[in-house]
Short mmCIF file of C-alpha atoms in Angstrom, two decimals:
data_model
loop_
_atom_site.label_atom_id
_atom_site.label_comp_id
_atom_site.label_asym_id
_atom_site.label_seq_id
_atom_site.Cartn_x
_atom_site.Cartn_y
_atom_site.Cartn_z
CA UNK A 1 71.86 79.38 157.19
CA UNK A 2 69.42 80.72 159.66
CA UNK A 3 67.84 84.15 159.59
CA UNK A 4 68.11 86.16 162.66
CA UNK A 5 64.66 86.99 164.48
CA UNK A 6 65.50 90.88 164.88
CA UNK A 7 66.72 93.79 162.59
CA UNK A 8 68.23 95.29 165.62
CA UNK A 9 70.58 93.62 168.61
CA UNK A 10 72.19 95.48 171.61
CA UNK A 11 74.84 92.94 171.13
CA UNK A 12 76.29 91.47 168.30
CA UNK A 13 78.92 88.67 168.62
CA UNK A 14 80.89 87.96 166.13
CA UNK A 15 82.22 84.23 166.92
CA UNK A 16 80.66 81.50 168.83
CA UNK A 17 83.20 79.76 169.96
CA UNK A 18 84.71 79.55 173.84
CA UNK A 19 84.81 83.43 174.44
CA UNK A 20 81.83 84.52 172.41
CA UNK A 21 79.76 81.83 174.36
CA UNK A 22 81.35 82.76 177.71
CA UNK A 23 80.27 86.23 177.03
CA UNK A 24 76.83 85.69 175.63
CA UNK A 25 76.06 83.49 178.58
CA UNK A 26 77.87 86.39 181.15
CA UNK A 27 75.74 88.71 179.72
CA UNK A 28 72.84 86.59 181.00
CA UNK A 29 74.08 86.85 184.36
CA UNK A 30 75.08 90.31 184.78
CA UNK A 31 72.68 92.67 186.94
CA UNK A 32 71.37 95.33 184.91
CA UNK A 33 72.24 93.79 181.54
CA UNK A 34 68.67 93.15 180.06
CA UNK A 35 69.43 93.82 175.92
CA UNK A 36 69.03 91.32 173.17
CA UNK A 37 72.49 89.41 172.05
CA UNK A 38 73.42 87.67 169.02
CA UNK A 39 75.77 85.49 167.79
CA UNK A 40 76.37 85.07 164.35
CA UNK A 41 78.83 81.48 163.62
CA UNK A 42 80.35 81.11 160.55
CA UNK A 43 80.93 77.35 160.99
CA UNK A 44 78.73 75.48 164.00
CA UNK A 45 79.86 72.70 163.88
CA UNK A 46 83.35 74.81 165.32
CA UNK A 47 85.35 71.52 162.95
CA UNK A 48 88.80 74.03 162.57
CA UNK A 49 87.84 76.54 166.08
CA UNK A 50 91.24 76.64 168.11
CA UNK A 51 88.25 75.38 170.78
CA UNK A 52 88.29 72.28 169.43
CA UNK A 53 92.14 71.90 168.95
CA UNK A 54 92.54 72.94 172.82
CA UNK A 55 94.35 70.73 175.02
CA UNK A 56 92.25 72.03 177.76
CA UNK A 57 94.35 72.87 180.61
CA UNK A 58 94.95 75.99 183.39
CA UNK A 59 97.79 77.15 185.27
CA UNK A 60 98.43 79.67 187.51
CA UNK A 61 102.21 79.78 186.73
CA UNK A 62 102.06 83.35 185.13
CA UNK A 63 104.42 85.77 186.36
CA UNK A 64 102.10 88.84 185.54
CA UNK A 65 99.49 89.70 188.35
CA UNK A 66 96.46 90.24 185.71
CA UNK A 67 97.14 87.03 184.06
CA UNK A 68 97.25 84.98 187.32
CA UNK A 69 94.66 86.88 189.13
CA UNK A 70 92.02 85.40 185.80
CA UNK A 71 93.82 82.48 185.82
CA UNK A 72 92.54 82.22 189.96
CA UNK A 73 89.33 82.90 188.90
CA UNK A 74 89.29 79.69 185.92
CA UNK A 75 90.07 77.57 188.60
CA UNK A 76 87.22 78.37 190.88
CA UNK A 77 85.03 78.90 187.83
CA UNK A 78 85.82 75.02 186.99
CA UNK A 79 85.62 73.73 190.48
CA UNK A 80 82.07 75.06 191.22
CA UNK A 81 80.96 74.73 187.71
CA UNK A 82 77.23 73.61 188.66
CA UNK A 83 77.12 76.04 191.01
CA UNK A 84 78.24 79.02 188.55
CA UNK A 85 75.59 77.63 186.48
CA UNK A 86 72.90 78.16 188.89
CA UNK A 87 72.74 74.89 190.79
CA UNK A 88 70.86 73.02 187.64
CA UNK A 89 71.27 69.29 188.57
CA UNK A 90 71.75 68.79 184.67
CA UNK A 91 74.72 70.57 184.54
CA UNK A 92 77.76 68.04 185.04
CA UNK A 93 80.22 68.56 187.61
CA UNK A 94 83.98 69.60 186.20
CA UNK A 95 86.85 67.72 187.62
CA UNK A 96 89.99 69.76 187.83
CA UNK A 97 92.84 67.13 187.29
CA UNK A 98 95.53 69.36 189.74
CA UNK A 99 98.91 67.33 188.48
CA UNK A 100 100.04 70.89 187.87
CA UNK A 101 103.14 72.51 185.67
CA UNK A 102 106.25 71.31 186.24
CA UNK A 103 109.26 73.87 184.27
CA UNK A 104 112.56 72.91 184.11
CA UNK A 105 115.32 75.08 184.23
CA UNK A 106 118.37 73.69 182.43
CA UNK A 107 120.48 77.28 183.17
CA UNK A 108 121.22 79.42 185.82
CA UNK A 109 119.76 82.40 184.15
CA UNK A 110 116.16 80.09 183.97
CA UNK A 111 116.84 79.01 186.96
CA UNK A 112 116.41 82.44 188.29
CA UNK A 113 113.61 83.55 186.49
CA UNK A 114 111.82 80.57 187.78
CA UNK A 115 112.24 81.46 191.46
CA UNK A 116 111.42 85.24 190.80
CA UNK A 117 108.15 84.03 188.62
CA UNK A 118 107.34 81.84 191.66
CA UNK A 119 107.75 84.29 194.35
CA UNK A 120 105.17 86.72 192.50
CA UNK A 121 102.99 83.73 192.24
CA UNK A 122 102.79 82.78 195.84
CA UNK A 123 102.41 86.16 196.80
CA UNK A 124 98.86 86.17 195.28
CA UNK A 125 98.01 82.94 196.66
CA UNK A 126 99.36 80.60 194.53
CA UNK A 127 101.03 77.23 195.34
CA UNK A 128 103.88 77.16 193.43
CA UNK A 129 106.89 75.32 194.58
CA UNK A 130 110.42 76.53 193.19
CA UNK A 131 112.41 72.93 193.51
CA UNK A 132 116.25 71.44 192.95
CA UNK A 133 116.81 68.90 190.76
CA UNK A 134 117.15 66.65 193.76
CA UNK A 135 113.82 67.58 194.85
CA UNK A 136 112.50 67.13 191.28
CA UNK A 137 113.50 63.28 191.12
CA UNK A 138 112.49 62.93 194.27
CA UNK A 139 108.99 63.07 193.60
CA UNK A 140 109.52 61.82 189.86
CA UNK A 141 112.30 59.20 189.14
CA UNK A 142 111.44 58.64 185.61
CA UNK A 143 112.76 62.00 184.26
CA UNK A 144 116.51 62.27 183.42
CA UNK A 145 117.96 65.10 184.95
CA UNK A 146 121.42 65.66 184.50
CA UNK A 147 121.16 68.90 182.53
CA UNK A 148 118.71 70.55 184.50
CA UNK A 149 119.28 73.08 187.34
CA UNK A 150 115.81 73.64 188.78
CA UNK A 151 111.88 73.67 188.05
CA UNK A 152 108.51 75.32 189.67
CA UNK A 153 105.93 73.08 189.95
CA UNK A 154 102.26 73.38 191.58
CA UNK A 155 99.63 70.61 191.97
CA UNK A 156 96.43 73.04 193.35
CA UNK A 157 94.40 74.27 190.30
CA UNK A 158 96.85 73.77 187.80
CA UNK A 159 96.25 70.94 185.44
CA UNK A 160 93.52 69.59 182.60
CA UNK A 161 89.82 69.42 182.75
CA UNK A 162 86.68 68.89 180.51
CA UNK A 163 86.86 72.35 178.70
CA UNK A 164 84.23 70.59 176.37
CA UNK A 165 82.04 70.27 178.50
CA UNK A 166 82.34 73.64 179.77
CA UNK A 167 81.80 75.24 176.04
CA UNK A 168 78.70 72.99 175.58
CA UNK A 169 77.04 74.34 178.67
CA UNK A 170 78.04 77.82 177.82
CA UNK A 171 76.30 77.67 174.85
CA UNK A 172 73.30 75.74 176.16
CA UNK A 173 72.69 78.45 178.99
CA UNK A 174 73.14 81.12 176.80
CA UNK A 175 70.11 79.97 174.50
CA UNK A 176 68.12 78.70 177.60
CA UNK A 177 68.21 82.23 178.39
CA UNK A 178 67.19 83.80 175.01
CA UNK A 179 70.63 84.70 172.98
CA UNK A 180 70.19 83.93 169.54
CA UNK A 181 72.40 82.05 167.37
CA UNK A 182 72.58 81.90 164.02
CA UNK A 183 75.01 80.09 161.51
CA UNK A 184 75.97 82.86 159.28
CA UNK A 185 79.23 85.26 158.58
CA UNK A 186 79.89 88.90 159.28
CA UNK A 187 81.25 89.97 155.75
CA UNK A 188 80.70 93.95 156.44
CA UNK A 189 80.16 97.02 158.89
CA UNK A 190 79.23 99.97 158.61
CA UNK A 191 80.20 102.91 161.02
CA UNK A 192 78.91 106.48 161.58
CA UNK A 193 79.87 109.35 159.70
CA UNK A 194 82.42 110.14 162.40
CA UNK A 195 83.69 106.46 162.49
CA UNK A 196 82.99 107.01 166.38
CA UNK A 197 80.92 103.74 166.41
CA UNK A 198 79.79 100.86 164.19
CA UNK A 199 76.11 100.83 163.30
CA UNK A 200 75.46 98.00 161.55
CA UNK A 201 76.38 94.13 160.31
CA UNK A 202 75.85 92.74 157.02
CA UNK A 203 75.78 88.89 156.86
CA UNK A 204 77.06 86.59 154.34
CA UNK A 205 73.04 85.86 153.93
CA UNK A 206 72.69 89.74 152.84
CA UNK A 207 70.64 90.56 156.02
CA UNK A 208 71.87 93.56 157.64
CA UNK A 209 71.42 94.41 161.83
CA UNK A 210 71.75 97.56 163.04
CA UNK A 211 73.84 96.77 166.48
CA UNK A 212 75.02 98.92 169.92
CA UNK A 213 77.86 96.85 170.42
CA UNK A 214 79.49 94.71 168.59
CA UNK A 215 82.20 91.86 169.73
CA UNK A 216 84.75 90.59 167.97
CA UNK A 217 85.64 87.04 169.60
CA UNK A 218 86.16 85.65 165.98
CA UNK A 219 89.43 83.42 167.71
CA UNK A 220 92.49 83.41 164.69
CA UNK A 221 89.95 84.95 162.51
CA UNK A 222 90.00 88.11 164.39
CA UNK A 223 92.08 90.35 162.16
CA UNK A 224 89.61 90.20 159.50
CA UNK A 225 86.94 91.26 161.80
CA UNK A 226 88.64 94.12 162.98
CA UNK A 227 89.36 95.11 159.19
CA UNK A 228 85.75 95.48 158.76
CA UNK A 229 85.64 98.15 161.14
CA UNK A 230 88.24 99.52 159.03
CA UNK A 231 90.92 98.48 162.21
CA UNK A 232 94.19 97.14 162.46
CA UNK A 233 95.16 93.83 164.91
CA UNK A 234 98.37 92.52 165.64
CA UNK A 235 96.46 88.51 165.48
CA UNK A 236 97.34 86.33 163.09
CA UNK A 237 96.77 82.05 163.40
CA UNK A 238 99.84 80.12 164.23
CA UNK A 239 99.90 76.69 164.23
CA UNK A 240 100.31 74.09 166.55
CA UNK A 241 100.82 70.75 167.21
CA UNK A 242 99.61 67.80 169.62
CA UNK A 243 100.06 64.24 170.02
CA UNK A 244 98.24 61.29 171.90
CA UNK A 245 100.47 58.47 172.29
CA UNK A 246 100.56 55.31 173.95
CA UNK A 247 103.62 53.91 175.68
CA UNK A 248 104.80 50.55 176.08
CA UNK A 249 106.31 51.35 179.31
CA UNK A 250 104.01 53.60 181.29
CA UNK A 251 104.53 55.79 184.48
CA UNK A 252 103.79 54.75 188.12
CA UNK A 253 102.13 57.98 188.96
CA UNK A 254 100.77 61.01 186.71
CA UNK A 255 102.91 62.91 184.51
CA UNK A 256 102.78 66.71 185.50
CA UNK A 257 102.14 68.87 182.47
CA UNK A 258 106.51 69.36 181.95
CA UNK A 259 107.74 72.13 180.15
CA UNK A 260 110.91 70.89 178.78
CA UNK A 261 113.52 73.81 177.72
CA UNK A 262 113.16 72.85 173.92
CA UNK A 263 109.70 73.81 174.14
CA UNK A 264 107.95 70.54 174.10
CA UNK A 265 105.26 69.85 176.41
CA UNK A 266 103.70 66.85 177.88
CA UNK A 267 101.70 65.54 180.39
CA UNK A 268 99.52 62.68 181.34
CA UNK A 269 96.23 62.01 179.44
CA UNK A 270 94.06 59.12 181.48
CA UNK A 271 95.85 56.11 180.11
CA UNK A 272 97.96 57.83 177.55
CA UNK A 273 99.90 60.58 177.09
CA UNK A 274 99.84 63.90 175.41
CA UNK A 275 102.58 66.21 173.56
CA UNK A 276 102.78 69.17 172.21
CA UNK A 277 104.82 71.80 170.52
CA UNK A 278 105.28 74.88 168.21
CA UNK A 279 107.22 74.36 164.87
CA UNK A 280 110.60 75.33 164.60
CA UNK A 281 110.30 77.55 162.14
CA UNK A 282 106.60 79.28 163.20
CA UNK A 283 104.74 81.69 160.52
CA UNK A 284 101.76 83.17 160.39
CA UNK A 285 99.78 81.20 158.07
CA UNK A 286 96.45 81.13 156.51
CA UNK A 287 93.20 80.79 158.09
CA UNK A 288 92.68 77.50 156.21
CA UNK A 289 95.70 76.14 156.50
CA UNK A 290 95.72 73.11 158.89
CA UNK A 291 98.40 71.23 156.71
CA UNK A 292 100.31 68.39 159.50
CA UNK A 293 103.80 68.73 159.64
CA UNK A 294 104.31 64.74 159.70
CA UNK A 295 107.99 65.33 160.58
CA UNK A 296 108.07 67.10 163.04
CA UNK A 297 107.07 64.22 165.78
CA UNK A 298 110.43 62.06 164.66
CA UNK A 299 112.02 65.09 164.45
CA UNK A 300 111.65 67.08 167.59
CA UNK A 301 108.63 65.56 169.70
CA UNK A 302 109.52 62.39 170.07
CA UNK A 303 113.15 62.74 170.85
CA UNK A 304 112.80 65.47 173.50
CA UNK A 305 110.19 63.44 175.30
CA UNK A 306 112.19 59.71 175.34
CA UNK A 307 116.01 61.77 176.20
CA UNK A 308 113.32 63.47 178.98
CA UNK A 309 111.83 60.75 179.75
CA UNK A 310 113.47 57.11 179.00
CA UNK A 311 110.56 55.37 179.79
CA UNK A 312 109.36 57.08 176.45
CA UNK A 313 111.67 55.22 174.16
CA UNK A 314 108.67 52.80 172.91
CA UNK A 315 105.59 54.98 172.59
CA UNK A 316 103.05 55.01 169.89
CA UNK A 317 101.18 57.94 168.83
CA UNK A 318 97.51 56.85 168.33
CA UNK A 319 96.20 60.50 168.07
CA UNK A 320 97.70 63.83 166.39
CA UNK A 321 95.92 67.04 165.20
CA UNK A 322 97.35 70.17 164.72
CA UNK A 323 94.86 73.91 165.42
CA UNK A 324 96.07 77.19 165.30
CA UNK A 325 96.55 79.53 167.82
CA UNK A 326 95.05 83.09 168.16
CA UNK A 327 98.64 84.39 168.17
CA UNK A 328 99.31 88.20 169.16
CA UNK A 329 102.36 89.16 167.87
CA UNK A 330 102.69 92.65 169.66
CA UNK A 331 103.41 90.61 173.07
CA UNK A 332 101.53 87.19 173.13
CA UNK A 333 98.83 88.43 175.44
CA UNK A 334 94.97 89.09 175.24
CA UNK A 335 93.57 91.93 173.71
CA UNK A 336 90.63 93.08 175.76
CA UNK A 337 87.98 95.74 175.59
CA UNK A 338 87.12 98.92 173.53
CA UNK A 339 88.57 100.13 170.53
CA UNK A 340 89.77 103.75 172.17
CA UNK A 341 88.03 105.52 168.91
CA UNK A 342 85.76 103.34 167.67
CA UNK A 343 84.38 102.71 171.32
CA UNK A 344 80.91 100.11 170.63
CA UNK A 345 84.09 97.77 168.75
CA UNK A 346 84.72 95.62 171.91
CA UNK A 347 88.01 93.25 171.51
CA UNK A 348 88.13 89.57 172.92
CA UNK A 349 91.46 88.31 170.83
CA UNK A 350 94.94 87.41 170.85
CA UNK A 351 95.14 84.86 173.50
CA UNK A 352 98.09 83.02 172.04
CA UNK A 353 97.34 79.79 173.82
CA UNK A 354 95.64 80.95 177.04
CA UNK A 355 92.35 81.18 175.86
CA UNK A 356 90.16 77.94 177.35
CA UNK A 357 91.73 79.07 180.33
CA UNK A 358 91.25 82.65 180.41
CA UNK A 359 87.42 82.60 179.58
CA UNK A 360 85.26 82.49 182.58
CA UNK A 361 86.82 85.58 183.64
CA UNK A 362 87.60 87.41 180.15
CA UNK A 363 83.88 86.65 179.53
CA UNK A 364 82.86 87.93 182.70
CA UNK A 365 84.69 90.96 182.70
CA UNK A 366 83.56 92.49 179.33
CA UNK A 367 80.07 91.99 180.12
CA UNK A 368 80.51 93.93 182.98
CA UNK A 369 82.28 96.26 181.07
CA UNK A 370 79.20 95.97 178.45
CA UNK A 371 76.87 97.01 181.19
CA UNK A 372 78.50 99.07 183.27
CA UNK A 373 81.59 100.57 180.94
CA UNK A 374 84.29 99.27 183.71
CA UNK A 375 85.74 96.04 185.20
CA UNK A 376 84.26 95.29 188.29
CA UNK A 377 85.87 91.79 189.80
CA UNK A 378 89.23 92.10 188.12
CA UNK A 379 90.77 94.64 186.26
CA UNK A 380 91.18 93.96 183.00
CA UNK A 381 92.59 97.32 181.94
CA UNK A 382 96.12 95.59 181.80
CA UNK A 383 94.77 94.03 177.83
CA UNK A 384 93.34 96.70 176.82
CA UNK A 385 93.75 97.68 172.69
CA UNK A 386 95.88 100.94 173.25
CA UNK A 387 98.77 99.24 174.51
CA UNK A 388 99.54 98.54 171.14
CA UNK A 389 99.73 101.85 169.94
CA UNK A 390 101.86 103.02 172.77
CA UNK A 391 103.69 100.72 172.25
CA UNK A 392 103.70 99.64 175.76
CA UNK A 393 103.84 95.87 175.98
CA UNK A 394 102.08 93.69 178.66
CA UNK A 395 104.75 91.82 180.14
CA UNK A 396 104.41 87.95 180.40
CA UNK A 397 107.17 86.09 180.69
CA UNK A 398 105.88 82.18 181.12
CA UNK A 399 104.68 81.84 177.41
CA UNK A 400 104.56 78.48 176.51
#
C-alpha cells in the first residue's frame, strides 16, 4: 500500500473503479474546479469490480426521461471519445457496435407497455422502432416466434463497445492531470460535532485525511461506506451471470442484444455469442461471494436461448463468469448526489446494471455539482438520496 502525498484533499473518492474514475477525471475538466482529489482503491487490480464483470453495453430504451436523457449523452460520450479526451492522438477511438435492443413482448399487456415506452423514447430523440412479430422475422428469420406479440428495437447508439478501454483512459487522464491514487481502504470517518459534514478518512494503513468532500463510488461495496458516515443505503451486491459461447450453427447477420420474456439476454459477441441472466431465486449476498451457479446454464440459459433461437441447439460455452451488481433495492435506479444532512457525503451508487453506461454523464454531473452545488447539462435531481426517505420511487420500468 501506498501512502498518500497530502494530509488534506478537497476530494476524497472512495472507489476507483468506472464512476470514481469518471469523476476524478470530470473533475479535471470542470471550469472552476481547481482542488486536490484522491482516490483511495481497496483492490487495483479491480479482479471482483462489477467493472470488470460488465458486459459493456448502452441503450437508450429507458422509459424514464432522466435515464434516457444520460443514456443520450453515453452515446455521444463513446462516439467522440478522443475528442472528449482532448484530441490526444494516443487516445483510441471507441466503436459503438449499434445492433441495438430488441424486447419481445409475448402478451398483450407487454405488448403495450412496449409501444408506450417507445413513444416516450422517440419523443426525446430516440430511434426506437415498436414492431409486429411479422416485422420482427422479417428482419431476423432465425428467432422462433410463435408466442410473441411484439418487440421495440433500435440500431442508433444502442449496442456494445470497449468500456475497457474507456475505464483505462479514465484513469490514465485523471493521473496525467494530478489526481492521486492510492491502493488502500477507507475503514473510518469521522464527522463534526453536528454530524453536518464528514471531516476526515482513516485508511486501512492508519493514515488519516482530513477531506471537503467525500464520494462514495465504492460500486456493491457502497453500503458499508455509507455506514461509516453513520448512513443507511438501500445497495446491496446481487449476482449475476454471463456466458460466451460458441455455436455450431452461427447467424447470417448480428444478433441484436434480445431481451427474451424469461429474462435471459443475448446478443452477438464478434464471432461468438454472449448470455446472460439473473438467478431465479436472487439474494443479496456477500461482498465476497462470487460462488458460479454451474446449473443454472442447463437449466435456464441454455434452453431459453436454443427454444428462442433454434440455431442455438449446438452451442458451446467457452467463457462464463459471474459479478455482482450494485443492486438498489428501493427502485433499481442510481442514487446520486448529497446526503440531505450530511451534505459533503456525495452518493454515486445503486446502478443495478446501468452503470458502464450511465458514467460519462453521472461523472460529469456530480462534478459539476462538486463545483458549482447544481447540475448544469442534465438534471440529475431525479436520483437524488431523499427519494428514499419519501418514499417516492424513481420510476423505471425497462429493468433488465
Amino acid at each position: 500500500m501506498g501512502a498518500a502525498a497530502q494530509s488534506s484533499y478537497d476530494v476524497v473518492i472512495i472507489g476507483g473503479a468506472m464512476h470514481g474514475s469518471a469523476l476524478a477525471w470530470w473533475l479535471t475538466r470542470t471550469a472552476g474546479f481547481d482542488g486536490s482529489v484522491l482516490v483511495v482503491e481497496r483492490d487495483p487490480s479491480y479482479e471482483f469490480a462489477s467493472t470488470s464483470h460488465t458486459n459493456s453495453c448502452i441503450r437508450q430504451q429507458f422509459t424514464n426521461e432522466a435515464n434516457i436523457r444520460v443514456s443520450q449523452f453515453g452515446a455521444e460520450f463513446i462516439k467522440n471519445f478522443r475528442d472528449f479526451m482532448g484530441g490526444d492522438p494516443d487516445v483510441p477511438n471507441l466503436t459503438l457496435q449499434s445492433f441495438g435492443y430488441l424486447y419481445l413482448a409475448d402478451t398483450p399487456e407487454f405488448a403495450t407497455a412496449l409501444h408506450q415506452a417507445q413513444q416516450v423514447q422517440t419523443a426525446l430523440g430516440a430511434q426506437t422502432r415498436h414492431m409486429t412479430r411479422d416485422e420482427i422475422a422479417a428482419a431476423y428469420p432465425f428467432y422462433a416466434l410463435d408466442d410473441i406479440i411484439a418487440g421495440n428495437h433500435n440500431t442508433v447508439d444502442e449496442g456494445y463497445f470497449d468500456g475497457g478501454t474507456m475505464f483505462d483512459w479514465f484513469k490514465r487522464m485523471a493521473r496525467r492531470a494530478g489526481v492521486e491514487y492510492i491502493h488502500d481502504e477507507v475503514t473510518a470517518m469521522t464527522l463534526n460535532d453536528s454530524r453536518t459534514a464528514v471531516q476526515s478518512v482513516t485508511l486501512k494503513s492508519g493514515d488519516t485525511l482530513s477531506c471537503g468532500t467525500v464520494v462514495n463510488a465504492s460500486g456493491p461495496r457502497a453500503l458499508a461506506t455509507a455506514r461509516m458516515a453513520g448512513l443507511d443505503l438501500p445497495v446491496y451486491p446481487r449476482k449475476r451471470y454471463s456466458f460466451v459461447f460458441d455455436a455450431a450453427h452461427p447467424l447470417d447477420r448480428d444478433l441484436p442484444l434480445t431481451i427474451d420474456p424469461s429474462g435471459v439476454h443475448v446478443r452477438s459477441e464478434g464471432k461468438y455469442y454472449l448470455a446472460g441472466c439473473p438467478p431465479d431465486d436472487d439474494p443479496d449476498v456477500a461482498y465476497d461471494d462470487f460462488g458460479f451457479d454451474h446449473s443454472l446454464w442447463e437449466n435456464k440459459v441454455w434452453p431459453a436461448i436454443a427454444t428462442r433461437v433454434p440455431a442455438f441447439e449446438e452451442v458451446k460455452v467457452i467463457n462464463e463468469w459471474v459479478g455482482h451488481y450494485a443492486y438498489n433495492t428501493f427502485d433499481q435506479n442510481a442514487i446520486v448526489g448529497p446526503h440531505p444532512e450530511v451534505a459533503n457525503f456525495i452518493f454515486v451508487n445503486g446502478f443495478s446494471g446501468h452503470g458502464l453506461q450511465q458514467a460519462p454523464a453521472i461523472g460529469r454531473g456530480v462534478a459539476e455539482w462538486i463545483t458549482y452545488h447544481e447540475f448544469r447539462t442534465i438534471d440529475l435531481t431525479a436520483f437524488a438520496f431523499d427519494r428514499i426517505g419519501a418514499q417516492k420511487s424513481f420510476l423505471e420500468k425497462a429493468i433488465i
